[in-house]
mmCIF file of C-alpha atoms in Angstrom:
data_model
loop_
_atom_site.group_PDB
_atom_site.id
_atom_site.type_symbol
_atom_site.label_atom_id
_atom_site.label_comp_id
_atom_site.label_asym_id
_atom_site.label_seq_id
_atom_site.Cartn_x
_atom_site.Cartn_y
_atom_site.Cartn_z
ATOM 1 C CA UNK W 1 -3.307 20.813 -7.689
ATOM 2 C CA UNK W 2 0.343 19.570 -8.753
ATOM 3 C CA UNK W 3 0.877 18.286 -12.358
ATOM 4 C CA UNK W 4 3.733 17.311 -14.233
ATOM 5 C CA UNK W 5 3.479 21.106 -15.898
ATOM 6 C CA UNK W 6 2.951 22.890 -12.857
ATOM 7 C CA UNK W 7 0.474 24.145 -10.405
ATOM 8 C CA UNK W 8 -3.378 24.531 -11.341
ATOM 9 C CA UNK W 9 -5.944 26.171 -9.731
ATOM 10 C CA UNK W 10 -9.433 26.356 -9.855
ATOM 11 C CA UNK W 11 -11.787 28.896 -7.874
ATOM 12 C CA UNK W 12 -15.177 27.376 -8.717
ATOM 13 C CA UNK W 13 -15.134 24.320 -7.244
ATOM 14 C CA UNK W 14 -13.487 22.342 -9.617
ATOM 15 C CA UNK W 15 -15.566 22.809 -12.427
ATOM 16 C CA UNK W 16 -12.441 24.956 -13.922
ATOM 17 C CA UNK W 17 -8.589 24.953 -13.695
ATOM 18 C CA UNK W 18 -5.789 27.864 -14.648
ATOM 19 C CA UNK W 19 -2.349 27.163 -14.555
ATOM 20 C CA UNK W 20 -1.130 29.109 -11.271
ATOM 21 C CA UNK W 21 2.456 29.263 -11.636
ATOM 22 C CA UNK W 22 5.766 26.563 -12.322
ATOM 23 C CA UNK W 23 5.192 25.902 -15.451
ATOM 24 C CA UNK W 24 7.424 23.278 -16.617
ATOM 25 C CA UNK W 25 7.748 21.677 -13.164
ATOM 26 C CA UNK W 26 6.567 18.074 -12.299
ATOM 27 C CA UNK W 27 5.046 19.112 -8.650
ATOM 28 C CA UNK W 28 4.453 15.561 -7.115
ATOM 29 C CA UNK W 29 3.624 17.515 -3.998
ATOM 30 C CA UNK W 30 1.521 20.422 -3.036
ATOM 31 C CA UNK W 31 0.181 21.518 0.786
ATOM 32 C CA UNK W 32 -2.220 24.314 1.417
ATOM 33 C CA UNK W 33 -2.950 26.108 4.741
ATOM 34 C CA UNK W 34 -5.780 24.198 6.092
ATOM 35 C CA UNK W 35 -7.118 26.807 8.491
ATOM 36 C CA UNK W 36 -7.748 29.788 5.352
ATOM 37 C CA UNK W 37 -4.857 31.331 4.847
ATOM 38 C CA UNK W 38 -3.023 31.834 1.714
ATOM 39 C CA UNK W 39 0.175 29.798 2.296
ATOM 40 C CA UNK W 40 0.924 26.879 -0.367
ATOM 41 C CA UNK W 41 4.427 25.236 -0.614
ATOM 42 C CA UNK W 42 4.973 22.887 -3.500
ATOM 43 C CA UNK W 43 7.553 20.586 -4.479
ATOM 44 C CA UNK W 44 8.960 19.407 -8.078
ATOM 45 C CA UNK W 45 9.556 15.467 -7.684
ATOM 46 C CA UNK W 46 12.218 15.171 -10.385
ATOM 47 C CA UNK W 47 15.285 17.021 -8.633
ATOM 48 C CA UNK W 48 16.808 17.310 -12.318
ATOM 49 C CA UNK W 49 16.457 21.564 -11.972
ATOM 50 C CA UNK W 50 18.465 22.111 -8.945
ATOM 51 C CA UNK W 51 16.058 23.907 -6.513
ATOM 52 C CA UNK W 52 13.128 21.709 -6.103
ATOM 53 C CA UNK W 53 10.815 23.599 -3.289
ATOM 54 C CA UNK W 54 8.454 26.533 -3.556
ATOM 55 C CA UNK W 55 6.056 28.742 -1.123
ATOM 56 C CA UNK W 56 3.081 31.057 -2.035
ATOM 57 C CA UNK W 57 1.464 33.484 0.314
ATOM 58 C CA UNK W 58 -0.910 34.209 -1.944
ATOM 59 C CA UNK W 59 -2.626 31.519 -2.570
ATOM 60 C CA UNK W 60 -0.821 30.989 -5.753
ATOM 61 C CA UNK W 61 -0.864 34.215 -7.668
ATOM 62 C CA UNK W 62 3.580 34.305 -6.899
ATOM 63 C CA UNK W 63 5.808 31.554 -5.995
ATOM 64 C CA UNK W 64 8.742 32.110 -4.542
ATOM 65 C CA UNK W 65 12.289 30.339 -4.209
ATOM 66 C CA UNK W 66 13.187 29.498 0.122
ATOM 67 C CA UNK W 67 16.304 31.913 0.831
ATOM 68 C CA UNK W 68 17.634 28.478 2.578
ATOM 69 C CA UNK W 69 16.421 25.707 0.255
ATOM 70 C CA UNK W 70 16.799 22.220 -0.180
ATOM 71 C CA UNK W 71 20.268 20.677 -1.348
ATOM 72 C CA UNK W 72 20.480 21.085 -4.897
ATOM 73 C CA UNK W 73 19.220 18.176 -7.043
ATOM 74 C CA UNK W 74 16.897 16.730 -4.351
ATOM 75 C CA UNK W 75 13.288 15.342 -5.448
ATOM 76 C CA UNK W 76 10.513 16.508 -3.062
ATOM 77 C CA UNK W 77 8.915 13.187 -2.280
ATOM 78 C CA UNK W 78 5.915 14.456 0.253
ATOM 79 C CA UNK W 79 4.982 17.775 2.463
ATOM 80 C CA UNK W 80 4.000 17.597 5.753
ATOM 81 C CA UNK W 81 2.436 21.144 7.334
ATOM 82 C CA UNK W 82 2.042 21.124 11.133
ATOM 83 C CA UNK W 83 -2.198 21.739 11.532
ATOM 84 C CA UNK W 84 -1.274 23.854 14.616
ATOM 85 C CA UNK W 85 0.928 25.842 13.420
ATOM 86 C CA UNK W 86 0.801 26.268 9.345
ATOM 87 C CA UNK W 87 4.396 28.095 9.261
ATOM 88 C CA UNK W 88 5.327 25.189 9.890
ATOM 89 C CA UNK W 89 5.983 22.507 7.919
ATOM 90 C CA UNK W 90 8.457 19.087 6.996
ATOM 91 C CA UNK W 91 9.275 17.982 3.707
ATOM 92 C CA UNK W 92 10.842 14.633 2.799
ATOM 93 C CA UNK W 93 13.780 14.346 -0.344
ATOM 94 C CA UNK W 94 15.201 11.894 -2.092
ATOM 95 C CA UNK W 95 18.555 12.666 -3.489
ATOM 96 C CA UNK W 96 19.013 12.659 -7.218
ATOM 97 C CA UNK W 97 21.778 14.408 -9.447
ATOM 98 C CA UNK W 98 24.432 12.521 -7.854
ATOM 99 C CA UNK W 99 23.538 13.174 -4.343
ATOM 100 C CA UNK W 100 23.031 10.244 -1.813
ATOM 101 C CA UNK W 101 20.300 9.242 0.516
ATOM 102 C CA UNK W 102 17.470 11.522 1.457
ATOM 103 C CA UNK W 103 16.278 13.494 4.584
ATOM 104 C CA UNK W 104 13.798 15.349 6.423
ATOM 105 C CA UNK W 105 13.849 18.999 6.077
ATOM 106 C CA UNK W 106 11.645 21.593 8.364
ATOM 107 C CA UNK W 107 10.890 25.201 7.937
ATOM 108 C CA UNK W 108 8.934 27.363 11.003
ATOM 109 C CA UNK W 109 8.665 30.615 8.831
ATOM 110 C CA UNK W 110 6.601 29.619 5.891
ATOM 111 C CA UNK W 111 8.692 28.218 3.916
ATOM 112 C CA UNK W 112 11.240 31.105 3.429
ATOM 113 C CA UNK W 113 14.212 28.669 5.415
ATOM 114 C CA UNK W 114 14.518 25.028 5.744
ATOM 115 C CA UNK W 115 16.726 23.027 7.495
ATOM 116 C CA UNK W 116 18.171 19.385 7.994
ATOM 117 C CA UNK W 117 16.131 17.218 11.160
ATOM 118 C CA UNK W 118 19.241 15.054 10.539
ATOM 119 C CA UNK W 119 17.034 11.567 10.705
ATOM 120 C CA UNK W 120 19.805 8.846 11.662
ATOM 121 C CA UNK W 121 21.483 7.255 8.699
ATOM 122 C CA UNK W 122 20.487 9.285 5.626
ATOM 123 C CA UNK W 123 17.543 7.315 4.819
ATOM 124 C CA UNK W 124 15.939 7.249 1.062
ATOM 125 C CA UNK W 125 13.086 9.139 2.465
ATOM 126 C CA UNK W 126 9.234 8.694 1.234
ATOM 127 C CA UNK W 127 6.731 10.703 2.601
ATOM 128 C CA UNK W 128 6.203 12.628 6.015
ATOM 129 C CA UNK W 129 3.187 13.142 7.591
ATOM 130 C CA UNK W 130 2.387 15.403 10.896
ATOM 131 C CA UNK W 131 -0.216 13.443 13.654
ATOM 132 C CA UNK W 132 -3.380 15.874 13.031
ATOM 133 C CA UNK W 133 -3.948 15.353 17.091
ATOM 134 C CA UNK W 134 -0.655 15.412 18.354
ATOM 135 C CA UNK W 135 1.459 17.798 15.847
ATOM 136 C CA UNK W 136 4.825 17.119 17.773
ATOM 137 C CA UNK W 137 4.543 13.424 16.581
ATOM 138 C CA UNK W 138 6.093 13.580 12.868
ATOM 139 C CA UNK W 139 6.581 9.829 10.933
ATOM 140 C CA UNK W 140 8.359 9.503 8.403
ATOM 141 C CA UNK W 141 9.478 6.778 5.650
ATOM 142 C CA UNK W 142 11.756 4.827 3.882
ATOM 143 C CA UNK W 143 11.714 1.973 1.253
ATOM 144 C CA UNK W 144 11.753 -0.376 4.384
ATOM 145 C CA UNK W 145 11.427 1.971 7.720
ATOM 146 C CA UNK W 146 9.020 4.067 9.764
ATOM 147 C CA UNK W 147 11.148 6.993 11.711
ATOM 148 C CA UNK W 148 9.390 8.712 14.561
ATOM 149 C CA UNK W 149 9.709 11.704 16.076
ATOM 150 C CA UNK W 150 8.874 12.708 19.376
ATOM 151 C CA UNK W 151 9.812 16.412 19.398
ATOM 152 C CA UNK W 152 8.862 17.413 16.284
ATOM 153 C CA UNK W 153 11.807 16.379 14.010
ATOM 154 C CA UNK W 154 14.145 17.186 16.991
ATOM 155 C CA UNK W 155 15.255 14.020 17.396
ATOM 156 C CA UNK W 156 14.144 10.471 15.511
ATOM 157 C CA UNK W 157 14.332 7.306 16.375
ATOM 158 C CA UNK W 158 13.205 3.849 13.916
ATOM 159 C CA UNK W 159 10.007 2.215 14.719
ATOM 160 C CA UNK W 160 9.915 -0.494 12.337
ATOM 161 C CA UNK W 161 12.047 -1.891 9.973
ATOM 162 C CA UNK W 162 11.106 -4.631 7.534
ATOM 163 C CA UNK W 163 11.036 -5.260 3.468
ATOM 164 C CA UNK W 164 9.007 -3.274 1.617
ATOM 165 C CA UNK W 165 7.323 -0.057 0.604
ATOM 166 C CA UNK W 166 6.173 2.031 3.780
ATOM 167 C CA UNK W 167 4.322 5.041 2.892
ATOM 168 C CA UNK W 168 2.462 7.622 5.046
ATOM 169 C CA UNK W 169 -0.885 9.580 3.758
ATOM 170 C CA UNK W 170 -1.789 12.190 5.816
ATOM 171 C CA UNK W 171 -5.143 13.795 4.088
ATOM 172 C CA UNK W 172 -5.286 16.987 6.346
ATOM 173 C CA UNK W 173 -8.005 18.661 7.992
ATOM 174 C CA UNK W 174 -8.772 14.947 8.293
ATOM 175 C CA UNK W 175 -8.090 13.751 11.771
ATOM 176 C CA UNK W 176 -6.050 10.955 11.121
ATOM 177 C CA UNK W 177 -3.860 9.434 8.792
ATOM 178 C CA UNK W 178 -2.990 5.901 7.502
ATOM 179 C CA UNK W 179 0.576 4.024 7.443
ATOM 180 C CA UNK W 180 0.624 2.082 4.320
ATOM 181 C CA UNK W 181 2.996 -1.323 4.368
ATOM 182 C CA UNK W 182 3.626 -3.484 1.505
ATOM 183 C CA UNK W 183 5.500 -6.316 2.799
ATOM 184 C CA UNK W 184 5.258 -10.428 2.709
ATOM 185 C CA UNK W 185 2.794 -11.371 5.287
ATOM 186 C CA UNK W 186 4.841 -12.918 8.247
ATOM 187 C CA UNK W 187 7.246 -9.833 8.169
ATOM 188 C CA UNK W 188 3.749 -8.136 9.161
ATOM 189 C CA UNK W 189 3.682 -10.106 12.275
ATOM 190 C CA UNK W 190 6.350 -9.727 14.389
ATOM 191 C CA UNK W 191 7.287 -7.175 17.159
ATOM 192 C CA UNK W 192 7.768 -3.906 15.653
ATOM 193 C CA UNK W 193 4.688 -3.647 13.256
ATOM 194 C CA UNK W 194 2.386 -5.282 16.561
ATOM 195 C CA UNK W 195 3.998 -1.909 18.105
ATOM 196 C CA UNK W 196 3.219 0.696 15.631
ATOM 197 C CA UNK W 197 -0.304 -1.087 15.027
ATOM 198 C CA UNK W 198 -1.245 -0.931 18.901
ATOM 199 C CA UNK W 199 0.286 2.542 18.764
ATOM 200 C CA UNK W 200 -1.893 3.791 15.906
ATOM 201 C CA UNK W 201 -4.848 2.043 17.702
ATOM 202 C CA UNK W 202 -3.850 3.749 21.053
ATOM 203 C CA UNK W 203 -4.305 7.225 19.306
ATOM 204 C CA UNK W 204 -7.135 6.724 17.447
ATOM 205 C CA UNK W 205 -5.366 6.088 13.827
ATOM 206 C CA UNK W 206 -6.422 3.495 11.335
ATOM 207 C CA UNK W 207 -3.555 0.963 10.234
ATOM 208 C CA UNK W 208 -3.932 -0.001 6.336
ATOM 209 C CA UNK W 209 -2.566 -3.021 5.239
ATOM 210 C CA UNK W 210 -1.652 -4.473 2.074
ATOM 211 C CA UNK W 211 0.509 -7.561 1.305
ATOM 212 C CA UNK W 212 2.723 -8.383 -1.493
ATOM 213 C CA UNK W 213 1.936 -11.470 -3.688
#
């Protein structure tokens, strides 16, 4: 579990919890392989220590720094692991220490490289979430967007874009995930949230709403 002093761990259910390594770290983000193995990458949501992303193949015993990390100074905002394929795995930033914008980053080896998916406009990036059905399908968000990829974070296009929070939860091995939008309630009904609703729908997702006051 990720706490604002690190990563804890407990091996009997819950009933117990060790610290298990980056102590001092606010980890607003933490992803474990869902299918056994050992691999955890974790992410420090304050960008004010430089390097903000970490991977264990251990289970948590050693963390280790990516050889080809994220820009320095950029907060980890969510982790995304591909269910098919647990090496790999998108993580969303949000540029702090004088950096701009935000982006989607991808690794295929575990965590050891990442690089840019270069999502159109350097967006202030939210979350990221993988479709537990169709793994190719990555969303991500913004304060006021859902991006979509097609090609798994080859290319992205923008499925919706109105006021408010968007936010994606993706509570892997469950097979689905919810897209969250806070907005005033007629921005909810025009074109492009009827299109991600009936595309959700189409695929078996579940669409939660709330509205502003």
């Amino acid at each position: 579990a990720g706490t604002e002093d690190g990563v804890f761990r407990s091996v009997n259910g819950g009933a117990d919890w060790s610290l298990s390594g980056l102590e001092g770290l606010s980890v607003g983000s933490i992803v474990a392989d869902s299918s056994g193995g050992s691999l955890l990458i974790a992410g420090d949501n304050t960008g004010v220590r430089g390097n903000s992303l970490f991977y264990s193949t251990d289970g948590g015993d050693q963390w280790h720094v990516p050889a080809a990390p994220l820009p320095h100074g950029a907060a980890v905002c969510g982790i995304a692991l591909d269910p098919s394929d647990p090496s790999t795995a998108y993580v969303a930033w949000l540029a702090k220490l004088g950096l701009d914008g935000g982006d989607v980053y991808k690794t295929s080896d575990g965590g050891v490289h990442w690089s840019s998916t270069h999502v159109p406009n350097f967006p202030h990036s939210n979350s990221v979430a993988v479709d537990p059905e169709v793994p190719s399908n990555v969303y991500m968000t913004t304060d006021d967007s859902v991006y979509g990829s097609a090609d798994a974070g080859g290319t992205w296009s923008q499925l919706a874009r109105r006021a408010g929070v968007v936010t994606v939860d993706a509570p892997l091995p469950l097979p689905r995930f919810k897209i969250h939008i806070v907005a005033p309630e007629m921005a909810m009904m025009d074109a492009g949230i009827a299109w991600l609703v009936k595309l959700l729908e189409r695929t078996g997702q579940r669409l939660s709403r709330r509205t502003s006051s």
